[in-house]
Amino acid sequence: GAGVSQSPRYKVAKRGQDVALRCDPISGHVSLFWYQQALGQGPEFLTYFQNEAQLDKSGLPSDRFFAERPEGSVSTLKIQRTQQEDSAVYLCASSLAVRTSGGVGTDTQYFGPGTRLTVL
Amino acid sequence: DAKTTQPNSMESNEEEPVHLPCNHSTISGTDYIHWYRQLPSQGPEYVIHGLTSNVNNRMASLAIAEDRKSSTLILHRATLRDAAVYYCILRDAYSGAGSYQLTFGKGTKLSVIP
């Protein structure tokens, strides 16, 4: 079946521009995550949705970053007034599990190919 | 989640077995051991996970030490397609707020020599 898709795959923005990155999770997956990956580093958590509810946004680096998932499926990560330090690969992942007691330890996340953002 | 320690890089010859180590000396009793890998220019992909017993699947085997303070991901016959960064991640089955996401370290970069 179809995996997680992200668009665009590559985005070049001038400093100060706003960008919007899209994630299409696997159909039926309740949980959706955004991660940021700097060059040579492992991915770092940004935010988490359970259906349309944003339950954790503790990883968002500043108030210029905003994410939404209004109908509980497609999600958009928006970055306002981009800065050079925002240059990174932005990864989206989805999973079946919900954040309830027990069972989280066995949950598998499925990642998209990422969007490489370059801010000039 | 508890911390893991992995070598920065390893090399293997093609068609040879590869043993990728991971130390997790502060692992708790409810921590699952997960492995993900990231091929060049792709997102991470799940490889395998376990709790106490050794595990096998079509991709790899996971050997867990008796005291659970370390584990080893085993690729039985490395292929060029296995060249990737491998991440060892601990996930608490009963964690609360703020720990549902995966916490990646730098992982081990595996190079496969033809």
mmCIF file of C-alpha atoms in Angstrom:
data_model
loop_
_atom_site.group_PDB
_atom_site.id
_atom_site.type_symbol
_atom_site.label_atom_id
_atom_site.label_comp_id
_atom_site.label_asym_id
_atom_site.label_seq_id
_atom_site.Cartn_x
_atom_site.Cartn_y
_atom_site.Cartn_z
ATOM 1 C CA GLY A 1 0.000 0.000 0.000
ATOM 2 C CA ALA A 2 0.922 3.645 -0.169
ATOM 3 C CA GLY A 3 3.375 4.871 2.394
ATOM 4 C CA VAL A 4 3.797 8.305 3.912
ATOM 5 C CA SER A 5 4.259 10.976 1.274
ATOM 6 C CA GLN A 6 5.639 14.465 1.640
ATOM 7 C CA SER A 7 5.676 17.441 -0.668
ATOM 8 C CA PRO A 8 7.560 19.225 -1.932
ATOM 9 C CA ARG A 9 10.659 17.027 -1.777
ATOM 10 C CA TYR A 10 12.899 20.069 -2.089
ATOM 11 C CA LYS A 11 12.211 23.679 -1.205
ATOM 12 C CA VAL A 12 14.474 26.686 -1.575
ATOM 13 C CA ALA A 13 13.364 29.826 0.213
ATOM 14 C CA LYS A 14 14.831 33.258 0.615
ATOM 15 C CA ARG A 15 15.375 34.380 4.161
ATOM 16 C CA GLY A 16 12.174 35.920 5.481
ATOM 17 C CA GLN A 17 9.807 33.955 3.248
ATOM 18 C CA ASP A 18 7.057 31.744 4.617
ATOM 19 C CA VAL A 19 6.987 28.055 3.633
ATOM 20 C CA ALA A 20 4.423 25.267 3.973
ATOM 21 C CA LEU A 21 5.373 21.599 3.988
ATOM 22 C CA ARG A 22 2.764 18.913 3.456
ATOM 23 C CA CYS A 23 2.509 15.388 4.850
ATOM 24 C CA ASP A 24 0.086 12.667 3.714
ATOM 25 C CA PRO A 25 0.162 9.898 6.333
ATOM 26 C CA ILE A 26 -0.783 6.281 5.807
ATOM 27 C CA SER A 27 -4.565 6.003 5.644
ATOM 28 C CA GLY A 28 -6.073 5.149 9.012
ATOM 29 C CA HIS A 29 -3.017 6.112 11.038
ATOM 30 C CA VAL A 30 -4.107 8.023 14.111
ATOM 31 C CA SER A 31 -0.739 9.427 15.152
ATOM 32 C CA LEU A 32 1.358 11.842 13.147
ATOM 33 C CA PHE A 33 4.785 13.247 13.976
ATOM 34 C CA TRP A 34 7.054 15.916 12.549
ATOM 35 C CA TYR A 35 10.824 15.725 12.973
ATOM 36 C CA GLN A 36 13.656 18.028 11.920
ATOM 37 C CA GLN A 37 16.985 16.584 10.796
ATOM 38 C CA ALA A 38 20.057 18.766 10.509
ATOM 39 C CA LEU A 39 22.956 17.616 8.349
ATOM 40 C CA GLY A 40 24.880 14.770 9.972
ATOM 41 C CA GLN A 41 22.485 14.496 12.917
ATOM 42 C CA GLY A 42 19.655 12.189 13.858
ATOM 43 C CA PRO A 43 16.072 13.414 13.506
ATOM 44 C CA GLU A 44 14.735 15.576 16.327
ATOM 45 C CA PHE A 45 11.110 15.672 17.407
ATOM 46 C CA LEU A 46 9.055 18.745 16.632
ATOM 47 C CA THR A 47 5.397 17.964 17.264
ATOM 48 C CA TYR A 48 2.803 15.190 17.607
ATOM 49 C CA PHE A 49 -0.854 14.848 16.601
ATOM 50 C CA GLN A 50 -3.430 12.318 17.646
ATOM 51 C CA ASN A 51 -6.106 12.666 14.968
ATOM 52 C CA GLU A 52 -6.654 16.435 14.683
ATOM 53 C CA ALA A 53 -5.460 17.220 18.203
ATOM 54 C CA GLN A 54 -1.923 18.534 18.617
ATOM 55 C CA LEU A 55 -0.975 16.841 21.877
ATOM 56 C CA ASP A 56 2.687 17.793 22.039
ATOM 57 C CA LYS A 57 4.470 20.727 20.422
ATOM 58 C CA SER A 58 7.355 20.874 22.829
ATOM 59 C CA GLY A 59 9.950 20.398 20.074
ATOM 60 C CA LEU A 60 8.961 23.375 17.934
ATOM 61 C CA PRO A 61 12.029 25.648 18.062
ATOM 62 C CA SER A 62 10.202 28.964 17.937
ATOM 63 C CA ASP A 63 6.808 30.564 17.475
ATOM 64 C CA ARG A 64 7.634 30.861 13.776
ATOM 65 C CA PHE A 65 6.867 27.153 13.480
ATOM 66 C CA PHE A 66 3.242 26.099 13.298
ATOM 67 C CA ALA A 67 1.669 22.732 12.470
ATOM 68 C CA GLU A 68 -1.898 21.678 11.847
ATOM 69 C CA ARG A 69 -3.904 18.594 10.968
ATOM 70 C CA PRO A 70 -7.446 19.947 10.710
ATOM 71 C CA GLU A 71 -9.263 16.807 9.563
ATOM 72 C CA GLY A 72 -7.063 14.244 11.227
ATOM 73 C CA SER A 73 -5.318 13.110 8.069
ATOM 74 C CA VAL A 74 -3.111 15.475 6.015
ATOM 75 C CA SER A 75 -0.822 17.713 8.032
ATOM 76 C CA THR A 76 0.979 20.932 7.175
ATOM 77 C CA LEU A 77 4.076 22.317 8.848
ATOM 78 C CA LYS A 78 4.379 26.052 8.305
ATOM 79 C CA ILE A 79 7.485 28.087 8.954
ATOM 80 C CA GLN A 80 7.099 31.848 8.961
ATOM 81 C CA ARG A 81 9.886 34.323 8.207
ATOM 82 C CA THR A 82 12.400 31.556 7.479
ATOM 83 C CA GLN A 83 15.945 31.896 8.774
ATOM 84 C CA GLN A 84 19.127 30.173 7.593
ATOM 85 C CA GLU A 85 19.151 27.991 10.696
ATOM 86 C CA ASP A 86 15.827 26.499 9.560
ATOM 87 C CA SER A 87 17.664 24.740 6.709
ATOM 88 C CA ALA A 88 17.198 21.024 7.357
ATOM 89 C CA VAL A 89 15.271 17.959 6.249
ATOM 90 C CA TYR A 90 11.761 17.888 7.674
ATOM 91 C CA LEU A 91 10.433 14.381 8.194
ATOM 92 C CA CYS A 92 6.875 13.280 8.781
ATOM 93 C CA ALA A 93 5.961 9.942 10.347
ATOM 94 C CA SER A 94 2.675 8.232 11.113
ATOM 95 C CA SER A 95 1.644 5.296 13.259
ATOM 96 C CA LEU A 96 -1.431 3.377 14.277
ATOM 97 C CA ALA A 97 -1.033 3.810 18.018
ATOM 98 C CA VAL A 98 -2.733 6.320 20.231
ATOM 99 C CA ARG A 99 -1.214 7.678 23.412
ATOM 100 C CA THR A 100 -3.048 5.643 25.980
ATOM 101 C CA SER A 101 -1.757 3.512 28.792
ATOM 102 C CA GLY A 102 0.386 0.597 27.709
ATOM 103 C CA GLY A 103 1.489 -0.669 24.322
ATOM 104 C CA VAL A 104 3.410 2.385 23.172
ATOM 105 C CA GLY A 105 6.665 0.483 23.422
ATOM 106 C CA THR A 106 5.747 -1.723 20.489
ATOM 107 C CA ASP A 107 4.435 1.011 18.190
ATOM 108 C CA THR A 108 6.120 1.378 14.789
ATOM 109 C CA GLN A 109 6.479 4.729 13.062
ATOM 110 C CA TYR A 110 6.485 4.944 9.262
ATOM 111 C CA PHE A 111 8.437 7.821 7.811
ATOM 112 C CA GLY A 112 8.067 9.789 4.624
ATOM 113 C CA PRO A 113 11.054 10.679 2.420
ATOM 114 C CA GLY A 114 11.331 14.153 3.915
ATOM 115 C CA THR A 115 11.372 17.685 2.555
ATOM 116 C CA ARG A 116 14.800 19.268 2.232
ATOM 117 C CA LEU A 117 14.474 22.973 3.031
ATOM 118 C CA THR A 118 17.274 25.320 2.073
ATOM 119 C CA VAL A 119 17.043 28.911 3.231
ATOM 120 C CA LEU A 120 19.323 31.317 1.377
ATOM 121 C CA ASP B 1 13.854 7.618 27.546
ATOM 122 C CA ALA B 2 17.155 6.118 28.663
ATOM 123 C CA LYS B 3 20.293 6.919 26.693
ATOM 124 C CA THR B 4 21.948 4.620 24.145
ATOM 125 C CA THR B 5 25.559 4.551 22.955
ATOM 126 C CA GLN B 6 26.592 3.350 19.496
ATOM 127 C CA PRO B 7 29.853 3.472 17.534
ATOM 128 C CA ASN B 8 29.936 6.315 15.046
ATOM 129 C CA SER B 9 30.788 4.103 12.088
ATOM 130 C CA MET B 10 31.440 0.530 11.020
ATOM 131 C CA GLU B 11 32.494 -1.217 7.831
ATOM 132 C CA SER B 12 31.539 -4.581 6.479
ATOM 133 C CA ASN B 13 32.342 -6.597 3.392
ATOM 134 C CA GLU B 14 29.458 -7.471 1.139
ATOM 135 C CA GLU B 15 27.825 -10.834 1.898
ATOM 136 C CA GLU B 16 29.487 -10.981 5.328
ATOM 137 C CA PRO B 17 27.526 -10.865 8.614
ATOM 138 C CA VAL B 18 27.435 -7.533 10.456
ATOM 139 C CA HIS B 19 27.042 -7.061 14.195
ATOM 140 C CA LEU B 20 25.998 -3.546 15.211
ATOM 141 C CA PRO B 21 26.333 -2.977 18.984
ATOM 142 C CA CYS B 22 24.308 -0.713 21.247
ATOM 143 C CA ASN B 23 24.894 -0.016 24.932
ATOM 144 C CA HIS B 24 21.997 1.035 27.139
ATOM 145 C CA SER B 25 23.186 0.586 30.703
ATOM 146 C CA THR B 26 20.365 2.677 32.234
ATOM 147 C CA ILE B 27 17.563 0.744 30.527
ATOM 148 C CA SER B 28 14.421 0.314 32.620
ATOM 149 C CA GLY B 29 12.313 -2.808 32.924
ATOM 150 C CA THR B 30 9.598 -1.451 30.620
ATOM 151 C CA ASP B 31 11.912 -0.124 27.886
ATOM 152 C CA TYR B 32 11.621 -1.782 24.491
ATOM 153 C CA ILE B 33 14.734 -1.785 22.282
ATOM 154 C CA HIS B 34 13.974 -0.535 18.775
ATOM 155 C CA TRP B 35 16.220 -0.318 15.733
ATOM 156 C CA TYR B 36 15.572 1.953 12.787
ATOM 157 C CA ARG B 37 17.798 2.602 9.805
ATOM 158 C CA GLN B 38 18.045 5.489 7.396
ATOM 159 C CA LEU B 39 19.202 4.897 3.854
ATOM 160 C CA PRO B 40 20.770 7.848 2.015
ATOM 161 C CA SER B 41 18.231 10.525 1.089
ATOM 162 C CA GLN B 42 15.353 8.615 2.680
ATOM 163 C CA GLY B 43 13.400 8.763 5.909
ATOM 164 C CA PRO B 44 14.150 6.276 8.678
ATOM 165 C CA GLU B 45 12.593 2.831 8.444
ATOM 166 C CA TYR B 46 11.761 0.349 11.166
ATOM 167 C CA VAL B 47 14.024 -2.680 11.386
ATOM 168 C CA ILE B 48 13.189 -4.656 14.516
ATOM 169 C CA HIS B 49 12.342 -4.361 18.192
ATOM 170 C CA GLY B 50 12.461 -6.525 21.311
ATOM 171 C CA LEU B 51 12.043 -6.507 25.068
ATOM 172 C CA THR B 52 13.941 -9.413 26.607
ATOM 173 C CA SER B 53 14.173 -12.326 24.191
ATOM 174 C CA ASN B 54 16.142 -12.432 20.968
ATOM 175 C CA VAL B 55 14.051 -11.594 17.918
ATOM 176 C CA ASN B 56 14.268 -12.493 14.245
ATOM 177 C CA ASN B 57 12.496 -11.055 11.232
ATOM 178 C CA ARG B 58 13.094 -10.956 7.511
ATOM 179 C CA MET B 59 15.426 -7.983 7.775
ATOM 180 C CA ALA B 60 17.607 -8.798 10.767
ATOM 181 C CA SER B 61 18.042 -10.410 14.161
ATOM 182 C CA LEU B 62 18.196 -8.682 17.517
ATOM 183 C CA ALA B 63 20.297 -10.230 20.261
ATOM 184 C CA ILE B 64 19.616 -8.826 23.745
ATOM 185 C CA ALA B 65 22.056 -9.372 26.595
ATOM 186 C CA GLU B 66 20.735 -11.218 29.620
ATOM 187 C CA ASP B 67 21.029 -8.096 31.811
ATOM 188 C CA ARG B 68 19.511 -5.999 28.968
ATOM 189 C CA LYS B 69 22.285 -3.421 29.272
ATOM 190 C CA SER B 70 23.338 -3.995 25.678
ATOM 191 C CA SER B 71 21.990 -5.366 22.435
ATOM 192 C CA THR B 72 23.286 -6.251 18.983
ATOM 193 C CA LEU B 73 21.594 -5.885 15.634
ATOM 194 C CA ILE B 74 22.698 -8.659 13.311
ATOM 195 C CA LEU B 75 22.514 -8.455 9.542
ATOM 196 C CA HIS B 76 23.221 -11.996 8.382
ATOM 197 C CA ARG B 77 24.549 -11.138 4.921
ATOM 198 C CA ALA B 78 25.287 -7.497 4.272
ATOM 199 C CA THR B 79 24.352 -6.167 0.862
ATOM 200 C CA LEU B 80 25.154 -2.817 -0.687
ATOM 201 C CA ARG B 81 21.574 -1.822 0.017
ATOM 202 C CA ASP B 82 22.229 -2.195 3.760
ATOM 203 C CA ALA B 83 24.577 0.805 3.748
ATOM 204 C CA ALA B 84 22.752 3.213 6.053
ATOM 205 C CA VAL B 85 22.766 4.891 9.450
ATOM 206 C CA TYR B 86 21.423 2.523 12.089
ATOM 207 C CA TYR B 87 19.725 3.937 15.168
ATOM 208 C CA CYS B 88 19.203 2.084 18.447
ATOM 209 C CA ILE B 89 16.298 3.635 20.381
ATOM 210 C CA LEU B 90 14.700 2.798 23.726
ATOM 211 C CA ARG B 91 10.949 3.247 24.103
ATOM 212 C CA ASP B 92 9.167 3.021 27.429
ATOM 213 C CA ALA B 93 5.916 1.113 26.999
ATOM 214 C CA TYR B 94 4.228 3.084 29.753
ATOM 215 C CA SER B 95 5.715 6.527 29.351
ATOM 216 C CA GLY B 96 3.686 9.616 29.900
ATOM 217 C CA ALA B 97 3.504 12.973 28.248
ATOM 218 C CA GLY B 98 6.423 14.110 26.151
ATOM 219 C CA SER B 99 7.924 10.732 25.416
ATOM 220 C CA TYR B 100 5.720 9.249 22.722
ATOM 221 C CA GLN B 101 8.069 10.384 19.993
ATOM 222 C CA LEU B 102 11.248 8.580 18.942
ATOM 223 C CA THR B 103 14.466 9.979 20.405
ATOM 224 C CA PHE B 104 17.279 9.458 17.905
ATOM 225 C CA GLY B 105 20.986 9.691 18.666
ATOM 226 C CA LYS B 106 23.615 9.966 15.951
ATOM 227 C CA GLY B 107 23.493 6.259 15.164
ATOM 228 C CA THR B 108 26.096 4.075 13.475
ATOM 229 C CA LYS B 109 26.941 4.718 9.858
ATOM 230 C CA LEU B 110 27.437 1.337 8.191
ATOM 231 C CA SER B 111 29.518 1.186 5.030
ATOM 232 C CA VAL B 112 29.386 -1.979 2.925
ATOM 233 C CA ILE B 113 32.406 -2.730 0.785
ATOM 234 C CA PRO B 114 31.795 -4.588 -2.489
#
